Coordinates of C-alpha atoms and ligand atoms in Angstrom, one line a residue:
M1 CA -42.2 -24.4 -13.5
N2 CA -43.9 -27.8 -14.1
K3 CA -43.7 -30.1 -17.1
E4 CA -47.0 -28.9 -18.6
T5 CA -45.9 -25.3 -18.5
W6 CA -42.6 -26.0 -20.2
H7 CA -44.4 -27.9 -22.9
Q8 CA -46.9 -25.1 -23.4
R9 CA -44.0 -22.6 -23.7
A10 CA -42.3 -24.9 -26.2
Q11 CA -45.3 -25.0 -28.4
E12 CA -45.6 -21.2 -28.4
F13 CA -41.9 -20.7 -29.2
K14 CA -41.1 -19.0 -32.5
V15 CA -37.6 -19.8 -33.7
D16 CA -35.6 -17.1 -35.4
G17 CA -32.9 -18.9 -37.2
R18 CA -31.5 -16.1 -39.2
A19 CA -27.8 -15.3 -39.0
L20 CA -26.5 -12.3 -37.2
I21 CA -24.0 -10.3 -39.3
G22 CA -23.0 -6.7 -38.9
G23 CA -25.5 -6.2 -36.0
K24 CA -28.5 -7.4 -38.1
R25 CA -30.4 -10.6 -38.3
C26 CA -30.3 -11.7 -41.9
H27 CA -31.0 -14.7 -44.2
A28 CA -28.2 -16.5 -45.9
L29 CA -27.4 -14.7 -49.1
T30 CA -28.6 -17.7 -51.1
G31 CA -31.7 -17.9 -49.0
A32 CA -30.8 -21.5 -48.1
V33 CA -32.0 -22.9 -44.8
F34 CA -31.9 -26.2 -42.9
D35 CA -34.5 -27.6 -40.5
S36 CA -33.9 -27.4 -36.8
I37 CA -35.4 -30.7 -35.5
S38 CA -35.9 -31.3 -31.8
P39 CA -34.4 -34.6 -30.7
I40 CA -37.1 -34.6 -27.9
D41 CA -39.8 -35.7 -30.3
G42 CA -38.6 -35.2 -33.8
R43 CA -40.6 -32.0 -34.2
K44 CA -39.4 -29.3 -36.6
L45 CA -38.7 -26.3 -34.5
G46 CA -38.1 -23.9 -37.4
E47 CA -35.6 -23.1 -40.1
V48 CA -32.0 -21.9 -39.6
A49 CA -30.0 -19.9 -42.2
R50 CA -27.6 -22.2 -44.1
C51 CA -24.7 -19.8 -44.5
D52 CA -22.0 -20.5 -47.0
A53 CA -18.7 -18.9 -48.0
Q54 CA -20.3 -15.7 -49.2
D55 CA -22.0 -15.1 -45.8
V56 CA -18.7 -15.9 -44.1
D57 CA -17.0 -13.4 -46.3
A58 CA -19.5 -10.8 -45.4
A59 CA -19.1 -11.6 -41.7
V60 CA -15.3 -11.4 -41.9
A61 CA -15.4 -8.1 -43.8
T62 CA -17.7 -6.4 -41.2
A63 CA -15.8 -7.9 -38.3
R64 CA -12.5 -6.7 -39.9
A65 CA -13.9 -3.2 -40.4
A66 CA -15.1 -3.1 -36.7
F67 CA -11.6 -4.2 -35.6
D68 CA -9.8 -1.7 -37.8
D69 CA -11.9 1.3 -36.7
R70 CA -11.3 0.2 -33.1
R71 CA -14.9 0.8 -32.0
W72 CA -14.5 -2.0 -29.5
A73 CA -10.7 -2.6 -29.2
S74 CA -9.9 1.0 -28.2
L75 CA -12.5 1.2 -25.4
P76 CA -10.8 1.2 -22.0
P77 CA -10.9 -2.3 -20.5
A78 CA -13.1 -1.1 -17.7
K79 CA -15.7 -0.1 -20.3
R80 CA -15.5 -3.5 -22.1
K81 CA -15.9 -5.0 -18.6
S82 CA -19.1 -3.1 -17.9
V83 CA -20.6 -4.3 -21.3
L84 CA -19.7 -7.9 -20.6
L85 CA -21.1 -7.7 -17.1
E86 CA -24.3 -6.3 -18.6
F87 CA -24.2 -9.2 -21.2
A88 CA -23.9 -11.7 -18.3
D89 CA -26.9 -10.1 -16.5
L90 CA -29.0 -10.3 -19.7
V91 CA -28.2 -14.0 -20.0
R92 CA -29.3 -14.5 -16.4
N93 CA -32.5 -12.4 -17.0
H94 CA -33.3 -14.6 -20.0
A95 CA -32.5 -17.8 -18.2
E96 CA -35.8 -19.6 -18.9
E97 CA -35.9 -18.7 -22.6
L98 CA -32.3 -19.7 -23.2
A99 CA -32.7 -22.9 -21.2
L100 CA -35.8 -23.9 -23.2
L101 CA -34.0 -23.1 -26.5
E102 CA -31.0 -25.3 -25.5
T103 CA -33.2 -28.2 -24.3
L104 CA -35.5 -28.1 -27.4
D105 CA -32.5 -27.8 -29.7
M106 CA -30.2 -30.6 -28.4
G107 CA -32.3 -32.6 -25.9
K108 CA -30.6 -32.1 -22.6
P109 CA -32.9 -32.0 -19.5
I110 CA -34.4 -28.6 -18.7
K111 CA -33.2 -29.1 -15.2
Y112 CA -29.6 -28.9 -16.3
S113 CA -30.1 -26.3 -19.0
L114 CA -31.4 -24.0 -16.2
A115 CA -29.1 -25.1 -13.4
V116 CA -25.8 -25.6 -15.3
D117 CA -25.7 -24.2 -18.9
V118 CA -27.2 -20.8 -18.3
P119 CA -25.4 -20.0 -15.1
A120 CA -22.1 -21.3 -16.4
T121 CA -22.5 -19.1 -19.5
A122 CA -23.3 -16.0 -17.5
R123 CA -20.4 -16.7 -15.1
C124 CA -18.0 -17.1 -17.9
L125 CA -18.9 -13.8 -19.5
Q126 CA -18.8 -12.1 -16.1
W127 CA -15.5 -13.6 -15.1
Y128 CA -13.6 -12.6 -18.3
G129 CA -15.3 -9.2 -18.1
E130 CA -14.1 -8.7 -14.5
A131 CA -10.6 -10.0 -15.3
I132 CA -9.9 -7.7 -18.2
D133 CA -9.2 -4.5 -16.3
K134 CA -6.8 -6.3 -14.0
I135 CA -4.3 -7.6 -16.6
Y136 CA -1.0 -5.6 -16.6
G137 CA 1.8 -5.6 -19.2
E138 CA 5.4 -6.0 -18.3
V139 CA 8.6 -4.0 -18.3
A140 CA 11.5 -6.3 -19.3
P141 CA 14.6 -6.2 -17.0
T142 CA 16.9 -4.8 -19.7
G143 CA 19.9 -2.4 -19.2
D144 CA 19.7 1.3 -18.5
D145 CA 19.9 2.5 -22.1
A146 CA 16.5 1.1 -23.2
L147 CA 13.0 0.5 -22.1
A148 CA 11.4 -2.7 -23.3
L149 CA 7.6 -2.9 -22.9
I150 CA 5.8 -6.2 -23.2
S151 CA 2.1 -5.8 -23.9
H152 CA -0.9 -7.8 -25.0
E153 CA -2.9 -6.7 -28.0
P154 CA -6.0 -8.3 -29.4
V155 CA -5.2 -10.7 -32.3
G156 CA -7.9 -9.2 -34.5
V157 CA -10.6 -11.2 -36.2
V158 CA -11.3 -14.5 -34.3
G159 CA -13.3 -17.3 -35.8
A160 CA -14.9 -19.7 -33.3
I161 CA -16.3 -23.1 -34.3
V162 CA -18.2 -25.0 -31.6
P163 CA -20.0 -28.3 -31.1
W164 CA -23.5 -29.1 -30.0
N165 CA -23.1 -30.8 -26.6
Y166 CA -22.9 -27.6 -24.5
P167 CA -23.7 -25.1 -27.2
M168 CA -23.9 -22.0 -25.0
I169 CA -21.1 -22.9 -22.6
M170 CA -18.7 -23.8 -25.5
A171 CA -19.6 -20.5 -27.2
S172 CA -19.0 -18.5 -24.0
W173 CA -15.6 -20.2 -23.4
K174 CA -14.4 -18.7 -26.8
I175 CA -16.3 -15.4 -27.0
A176 CA -15.8 -14.2 -23.5
P177 CA -12.0 -14.0 -23.4
A178 CA -11.9 -13.0 -27.1
L179 CA -14.3 -10.1 -26.7
A180 CA -12.9 -9.1 -23.4
L181 CA -9.5 -8.5 -25.1
G182 CA -11.1 -6.3 -27.8
N183 CA -11.2 -8.8 -30.7
S184 CA -14.0 -9.1 -33.3
V185 CA -15.6 -12.6 -33.3
I186 CA -17.4 -14.7 -35.8
L187 CA -19.1 -17.7 -34.2
K188 CA -20.0 -20.8 -36.3
P189 CA -22.3 -22.9 -34.1
S190 CA -23.0 -26.6 -34.8
E191 CA -25.7 -27.2 -37.3
K192 CA -27.2 -29.6 -34.7
A193 CA -27.8 -26.8 -32.2
S194 CA -27.5 -23.2 -33.4
L195 CA -30.3 -21.5 -31.7
T196 CA -28.8 -20.3 -28.4
A197 CA -25.7 -18.9 -30.2
L198 CA -28.0 -16.6 -32.3
R199 CA -29.9 -15.5 -29.2
L200 CA -26.6 -14.8 -27.3
A201 CA -25.4 -12.5 -30.1
E202 CA -28.7 -10.5 -29.9
L203 CA -28.2 -10.2 -26.1
A204 CA -24.6 -9.0 -26.7
L205 CA -25.9 -6.2 -28.9
E206 CA -28.4 -5.3 -26.3
A207 CA -25.7 -5.2 -23.7
G208 CA -23.7 -2.7 -25.8
V209 CA -21.2 -4.8 -27.8
P210 CA -21.0 -2.7 -30.9
E211 CA -22.4 -3.8 -34.2
S212 CA -20.1 -6.2 -36.2
V213 CA -18.0 -7.1 -33.3
F214 CA -19.9 -10.3 -32.6
N215 CA -21.3 -12.2 -35.6
V216 CA -22.9 -15.6 -35.9
V217 CA -23.0 -17.6 -39.1
P218 CA -24.9 -20.9 -38.7
G219 CA -24.4 -23.5 -41.4
D220 CA -22.8 -26.8 -42.3
G221 CA -19.4 -27.5 -40.9
S222 CA -17.9 -28.5 -44.2
V223 CA -19.2 -25.3 -45.9
A224 CA -19.5 -22.4 -43.4
G225 CA -17.1 -23.9 -40.9
A226 CA -14.5 -24.7 -43.6
A227 CA -14.9 -21.2 -45.2
L228 CA -14.2 -19.6 -41.8
A229 CA -11.2 -21.8 -41.0
L230 CA -9.8 -21.3 -44.5
H231 CA -10.4 -17.5 -44.6
H232 CA -7.3 -15.4 -45.3
D233 CA -8.6 -12.5 -43.2
V234 CA -9.3 -14.5 -40.0
D235 CA -6.4 -14.1 -37.6
C236 CA -7.2 -16.8 -35.1
L237 CA -9.4 -19.9 -35.2
A238 CA -10.6 -21.4 -32.0
F239 CA -12.2 -24.8 -32.5
T240 CA -14.0 -27.2 -30.2
G241 CA -15.2 -30.4 -31.7
S242 CA -14.1 -33.9 -32.7
T243 CA -10.5 -34.9 -33.3
R244 CA -11.4 -35.9 -36.8
T245 CA -12.6 -32.3 -37.7
G246 CA -9.7 -30.8 -35.5
K247 CA -7.2 -32.5 -37.9
L248 CA -8.8 -30.7 -40.8
I249 CA -8.9 -27.4 -39.0
V250 CA -5.2 -27.5 -38.4
Q251 CA -4.6 -28.2 -42.1
Y252 CA -6.9 -25.3 -43.1
G253 CA -4.7 -23.0 -41.0
G254 CA -1.7 -24.1 -43.0
Q255 CA -3.5 -24.0 -46.3
S256 CA -4.6 -20.4 -45.8
N257 CA -2.8 -17.7 -43.8
L258 CA -1.2 -19.6 -41.0
K259 CA -3.8 -18.2 -38.6
R260 CA -3.4 -19.2 -35.0
V261 CA -5.3 -22.4 -34.6
W262 CA -6.5 -23.7 -31.2
T263 CA -8.1 -27.1 -30.9
E264 CA -10.1 -28.5 -28.0
L265 CA -11.0 -32.1 -29.1
G266 CA -12.4 -35.4 -28.1
G267 CA -11.7 -37.6 -25.2
K268 CA -11.8 -41.2 -23.9
S269 CA -10.9 -40.5 -20.3
P270 CA -9.8 -43.2 -17.9
N271 CA -11.0 -43.5 -14.3
I272 CA -8.9 -45.7 -12.0
V273 CA -10.5 -47.0 -8.8
C274 CA -8.1 -48.7 -6.4
A275 CA -9.2 -51.1 -3.7
D276 CA -8.1 -48.6 -1.0
C277 CA -10.5 -45.9 -2.4
P278 CA -11.6 -43.8 0.6
D279 CA -15.3 -43.8 -0.4
I280 CA -16.6 -46.5 -2.7
D281 CA -20.1 -45.0 -2.9
A282 CA -18.7 -41.6 -3.9
A283 CA -16.6 -43.3 -6.5
V284 CA -19.6 -45.2 -7.9
R285 CA -21.7 -42.1 -8.0
A286 CA -18.9 -40.1 -9.8
A287 CA -18.2 -43.0 -12.2
T288 CA -21.9 -43.2 -13.3
T289 CA -22.9 -39.6 -13.0
S290 CA -19.9 -38.3 -15.1
V291 CA -20.6 -40.7 -17.9
Y292 CA -24.4 -40.5 -18.0
F293 CA -24.7 -36.7 -17.4
N294 CA -25.6 -34.9 -20.6
Q295 CA -26.6 -38.3 -22.1
G296 CA -22.9 -39.1 -22.1
E297 CA -22.3 -36.4 -24.6
S298 CA -19.4 -34.8 -22.7
C299 CA -15.9 -34.7 -24.0
N300 CA -14.5 -35.3 -20.5
A301 CA -16.8 -38.3 -19.7
P302 CA -14.7 -40.9 -17.9
S303 CA -15.9 -43.6 -20.2
R304 CA -13.1 -46.1 -19.4
L305 CA -13.4 -47.4 -15.9
F306 CA -10.6 -49.5 -14.4
V307 CA -11.5 -51.1 -11.0
E308 CA -9.1 -53.1 -8.9
T309 CA -10.1 -56.7 -9.1
S310 CA -10.8 -57.2 -5.4
I311 CA -13.6 -54.6 -5.4
K312 CA -14.8 -55.0 -9.0
D313 CA -18.0 -57.1 -8.3
A314 CA -19.1 -54.9 -5.5
F315 CA -18.4 -51.8 -7.5
I316 CA -20.4 -53.1 -10.5
E317 CA -23.3 -54.1 -8.3
K318 CA -23.5 -50.6 -6.8
A319 CA -23.2 -49.0 -10.3
L320 CA -26.1 -51.1 -11.6
A321 CA -28.2 -50.0 -8.7
M322 CA -27.7 -46.3 -9.8
M323 CA -28.9 -47.0 -13.3
P324 CA -32.7 -46.8 -12.9
A325 CA -32.3 -43.2 -11.9
W326 CA -30.6 -42.5 -15.2
Q327 CA -33.4 -43.9 -17.4
P328 CA -34.1 -41.3 -20.1
G329 CA -37.2 -39.2 -19.5
D330 CA -39.0 -36.3 -21.0
P331 CA -36.4 -33.5 -21.1
L332 CA -39.0 -30.9 -20.4
D333 CA -39.9 -32.6 -17.1
P334 CA -38.0 -30.8 -14.4
D335 CA -37.4 -34.2 -12.6
T336 CA -35.6 -35.8 -15.7
I337 CA -31.9 -36.2 -15.4
M338 CA -31.2 -38.0 -18.7
G339 CA -32.6 -36.5 -21.8
A340 CA -32.5 -37.1 -25.6
I341 CA -29.4 -37.8 -27.8
V342 CA -28.9 -34.9 -30.1
D343 CA -30.2 -36.4 -33.3
R344 CA -30.9 -39.6 -35.2
V345 CA -27.4 -39.9 -36.6
Q346 CA -25.7 -39.6 -33.2
C347 CA -28.3 -42.1 -31.7
E348 CA -27.5 -44.6 -34.5
S349 CA -23.8 -44.1 -33.9
V350 CA -24.2 -44.8 -30.2
M351 CA -26.3 -47.9 -30.9
A352 CA -23.7 -49.2 -33.4
Y353 CA -21.0 -48.9 -30.7
I354 CA -23.2 -50.9 -28.3
E355 CA -23.6 -53.6 -31.0
S356 CA -19.9 -53.6 -31.6
G357 CA -19.2 -54.1 -27.9
K358 CA -21.5 -57.1 -27.8
R359 CA -20.0 -58.5 -31.0
E360 CA -16.5 -58.1 -29.8
G361 CA -17.2 -60.1 -26.6
A362 CA -17.7 -57.4 -23.9
R363 CA -20.4 -58.4 -21.3
L364 CA -23.5 -56.1 -21.5
L365 CA -24.4 -55.7 -17.8
G366 CA -27.1 -53.1 -18.1
G367 CA -29.0 -51.0 -20.6
G368 CA -28.0 -51.2 -24.3
R369 CA -31.4 -50.4 -25.9
R370 CA -33.1 -47.4 -27.3
A371 CA -35.8 -45.9 -25.1
R372 CA -39.0 -43.8 -25.5
E373 CA -39.2 -44.6 -29.2
D374 CA -42.9 -43.8 -29.2
S375 CA -42.0 -40.1 -28.4
G376 CA -40.5 -39.7 -31.9
G377 CA -37.3 -38.6 -30.3
Y378 CA -33.8 -40.2 -29.8
Y379 CA -33.1 -41.8 -26.4
V380 CA -30.6 -44.5 -25.3
E381 CA -30.6 -46.3 -22.0
P382 CA -27.7 -45.8 -19.6
T383 CA -25.4 -48.7 -20.6
L384 CA -22.7 -50.6 -18.7
F385 CA -20.3 -53.1 -20.3
G386 CA -18.0 -55.4 -18.3
D387 CA -15.0 -57.5 -19.3
V388 CA -13.9 -54.8 -21.8
A389 CA -10.6 -55.6 -23.4
P390 CA -8.2 -52.8 -24.3
D391 CA -8.4 -53.4 -28.1
M392 CA -12.2 -53.4 -28.4
K393 CA -13.7 -50.5 -30.3
I394 CA -15.7 -49.4 -27.3
A395 CA -12.5 -49.1 -25.3
R396 CA -10.6 -47.1 -27.9
E397 CA -13.1 -44.8 -29.7
E398 CA -15.1 -41.9 -28.3
I399 CA -18.7 -43.0 -28.2
F400 CA -20.2 -39.7 -27.1
G401 CA -23.2 -41.5 -25.6
P402 CA -24.2 -43.0 -22.2
V403 CA -21.9 -46.0 -22.4
L404 CA -19.5 -47.0 -19.6
S405 CA -16.9 -49.7 -20.2
V406 CA -15.5 -51.5 -17.1
S407 CA -12.3 -53.5 -16.9
S408 CA -10.2 -54.6 -13.9
F409 CA -6.6 -54.5 -12.8
T410 CA -4.5 -56.1 -10.1
V411 CA -1.3 -54.0 -10.5
I412 CA -1.5 -50.2 -10.6
E413 CA 1.3 -49.9 -13.1
R414 CA -0.7 -52.0 -15.5
A415 CA -3.8 -49.7 -15.0
I416 CA -1.7 -46.6 -15.7
Q417 CA -0.3 -48.2 -18.9
E418 CA -3.8 -49.0 -20.2
A419 CA -5.1 -45.7 -19.1
N420 CA -2.4 -44.0 -21.2
D421 CA -2.8 -46.3 -24.1
S422 CA -5.2 -44.0 -26.0
P423 CA -4.8 -41.3 -28.6
Y424 CA -6.7 -39.0 -26.3
G425 CA -5.5 -37.2 -23.2
L426 CA -8.3 -34.9 -22.0
Q427 CA -9.0 -35.9 -18.4
A428 CA -8.3 -38.8 -16.0
A429 CA -9.0 -39.8 -12.4
V430 CA -7.6 -42.0 -9.7
W431 CA -9.3 -43.0 -6.4
T432 CA -7.1 -44.1 -3.6
A433 CA -6.5 -43.2 0.1
D434 CA -2.8 -43.5 -0.3
L435 CA -1.4 -40.0 -0.8
R436 CA 1.9 -41.1 -2.4
K437 CA 0.1 -43.4 -4.8
A438 CA -2.3 -40.6 -5.7
H439 CA 0.5 -38.3 -6.6
R440 CA 2.5 -41.0 -8.4
V441 CA -0.5 -41.9 -10.6
A442 CA -1.6 -38.3 -11.2
R443 CA 1.9 -37.6 -12.5
A444 CA 2.0 -40.6 -14.7
L445 CA -1.4 -40.0 -16.3
R446 CA -1.0 -38.2 -19.6
A447 CA -4.0 -35.9 -19.4
G448 CA -4.7 -32.1 -19.2
T449 CA -6.7 -32.6 -16.0
V450 CA -6.3 -35.4 -13.4
H451 CA -8.9 -35.8 -10.6
V452 CA -8.1 -37.4 -7.3
N453 CA -11.0 -38.9 -5.3
Q454 CA -13.5 -36.9 -7.3
Y455 CA -14.6 -36.2 -10.9
D456 CA -16.7 -33.1 -10.7
G457 CA -14.0 -30.5 -10.1
D458 CA -14.9 -27.7 -12.4
D459 CA -14.6 -23.9 -12.3
I460 CA -14.0 -21.1 -14.7
T461 CA -10.8 -20.3 -12.9
V462 CA -9.2 -23.6 -14.0
P463 CA -7.9 -24.4 -17.5
F464 CA -9.7 -27.0 -19.5
G465 CA -8.0 -28.8 -22.4
G466 CA -6.1 -31.9 -23.3
Y467 CA -2.8 -33.7 -24.2
K468 CA -2.2 -35.7 -27.3
Q469 CA -5.1 -35.8 -29.8
S470 CA -7.5 -34.1 -27.3
G471 CA -6.1 -30.8 -28.7
N472 CA -3.6 -28.1 -28.0
G473 CA -5.7 -25.2 -26.5
R474 CA -6.9 -24.4 -23.0
D475 CA -10.3 -22.9 -22.5
K476 CA -11.2 -21.2 -19.2
S477 CA -8.9 -19.5 -16.6
L478 CA -6.6 -16.6 -17.4
H479 CA -4.6 -18.9 -19.7
A480 CA -7.4 -18.6 -22.3
F481 CA -6.4 -15.0 -22.8
D482 CA -3.2 -16.2 -24.4
K483 CA -5.1 -17.7 -27.4
Y484 CA -6.7 -14.4 -28.4
A485 CA -3.8 -12.0 -27.8
E486 CA -0.6 -11.0 -29.6
L487 CA 2.4 -10.4 -27.4
K488 CA 4.1 -7.2 -28.5
T489 CA 7.5 -5.9 -27.5
T490 CA 8.2 -2.2 -27.8
W491 CA 11.9 -1.2 -27.5
I492 CA 12.4 2.5 -26.6
N493 CA 15.7 4.1 -26.8
I494 CA 16.2 6.2 -23.6
T495 CA 19.8 7.2 -24.0
Ligands
NAD1 P1 -17.7 -32.0 -35.0 O1 -16.2 -32.0 -35.1 O2 -18.5 -32.9 -35.9 O3 -18.2 -30.5 -35.2 C1 -17.8 -29.5 -34.4 C2 -18.0 -28.2 -35.1 O4 -17.2 -28.2 -36.3 C3 -19.4 -28.0 -35.6 O5 -19.7 -26.6 -35.6 C4 -19.3 -28.4 -37.1 O6 -20.3 -27.8 -37.9 C5 -17.9 -27.9 -37.4 N1 -17.3 -28.6 -38.6 C6 -17.5 -29.9 -39.0 N2 -16.8 -30.2 -40.1 C7 -16.1 -29.1 -40.4 C8 -15.1 -28.7 -41.3 N3 -14.7 -29.6 -42.3 N4 -14.6 -27.5 -41.3 C9 -14.9 -26.6 -40.3 N5 -15.8 -26.9 -39.4 C10 -16.4 -28.1 -39.4 O7 -18.0 -32.3 -33.5 P2 -19.4 -32.4 -32.7 O8 -20.0 -33.8 -33.1 O9 -20.2 -31.2 -33.0 O10 -18.9 -32.4 -31.2 C11 -18.6 -33.5 -30.5 C12 -17.1 -33.5 -30.3 O11 -16.6 -32.3 -29.6 C13 -16.6 -34.7 -29.4 O12 -15.5 -35.3 -30.0 C14 -16.3 -34.0 -28.1 O13 -15.3 -34.7 -27.4 C15 -15.7 -32.7 -28.6 N6 -15.8 -31.7 -27.5 C16 -14.6 -31.3 -27.0 C17 -14.5 -30.4 -25.9 C18 -13.3 -29.9 -25.3 O14 -13.2 -28.9 -24.6 N7 -12.1 -30.6 -25.5 C19 -15.8 -29.9 -25.5 C20 -16.9 -30.3 -26.1 C21 -16.9 -31.2 -27.1

């Protein structure tokens, strides 16, 4: 489809921003709404229900009733599998609609909404659906006089709170394993991008997920999100978002019913390129692509680049040569690879970080300005800073925008030390042809994922999550099931 057709579809699009509670689309009980504004051009797309604690209560009550009557939990896993496979197919069948919604709502290029976000969401639903009828319990190796069975049971009512940077993918990482296990789910999408979550819940119903098993309550984080995290009848809260909010979420668990709380938080990932890197061009491509992709709004973006001094100038020259390709463009143009920043607030925050980098003495080597301002939307150029010192704000804080900071090193131990000198520990990378060095550095880096000579390794089969203040949970892979299951032991006297 060409740019004009996407724009025409965008104009014709009617947004339904009502919540989905108990199998029905509904307004917030107070009737309150907030405007959904497209960052592409500042246009109002429609209104979204501004749910509050009353709506969350209603969603929790209906989700609890659905869990207690076992309408979903008691289905044989093979049946839940077939529903999730149908759900995944429906996502694929609605690829263009979902991709357009995602792009209009949060500004990412339509190219990637279609090629990345929709297929990844469908694959996630499919993968957990396919897995669920292959999970066995255990029989413990006890003595002859007893039988001890170890089984997994759904934890009950799961609250999921997700961010705006990959709205559908982040939602699917939570809802797919939680639903596969038989839980009831209440999803609170970000107020900055709620539309695809609501459409996903409709498709789930159409696929056969029973009413009340999957509910969506859009609204402000400090109101609807806090009400969900503080709720006494929510058994588990799965959160993805900033470290700042994650700290609150953990407190809410303690202030309420000690629900299980899983956090997947921010990052400031280091990327170490040694002079013996086997393919400098590949390293440059990965260093820039991974930071500028999704407008830099990726938790795992390797935004701190450490390059060995002897290759630093050549590396930077090659990186600067990549930057014209990343100039922001119209997100509805299928050729665009860098779109709009999610909203004005985030755009201003990114620009403030760029100003602080300049003020603190980092060298602005490329970009650094807003772009496409006449569009009415929010765009920032791909930005590259050199001579970044470890104590600068741009080296320490998550910017969540297209800003790459480069510093150099001469001794690998020093690079490891600086890489680890961060409150975050989501991902990290090292580029070297020396196998022993690669393993040594990979072991020394304190991060949930370490890449060696690549940065794009990504698959639903592999856990995703961080060390330190990047959170305690792991999304993706079979490990994610552990978050949404209780482990039950049943002792049976057989004497
Ligand atoms: P955020 O913390 O502002 O918001 C995340 C979600 O929490 C939103 O739905 C928001 O409404 C809600 N929220 C806000 N305040 C709340 C409160 N007091 N109580 C309950 N809920 C509340 O984060 P964001 O700006 O939406 O997302 C960006 C952040 O997410 C970045 O830090 C990024 O690194 C992180 N992220 C992490 C991962 C991961 O897997 N580790 C993935 C994607 C994004």
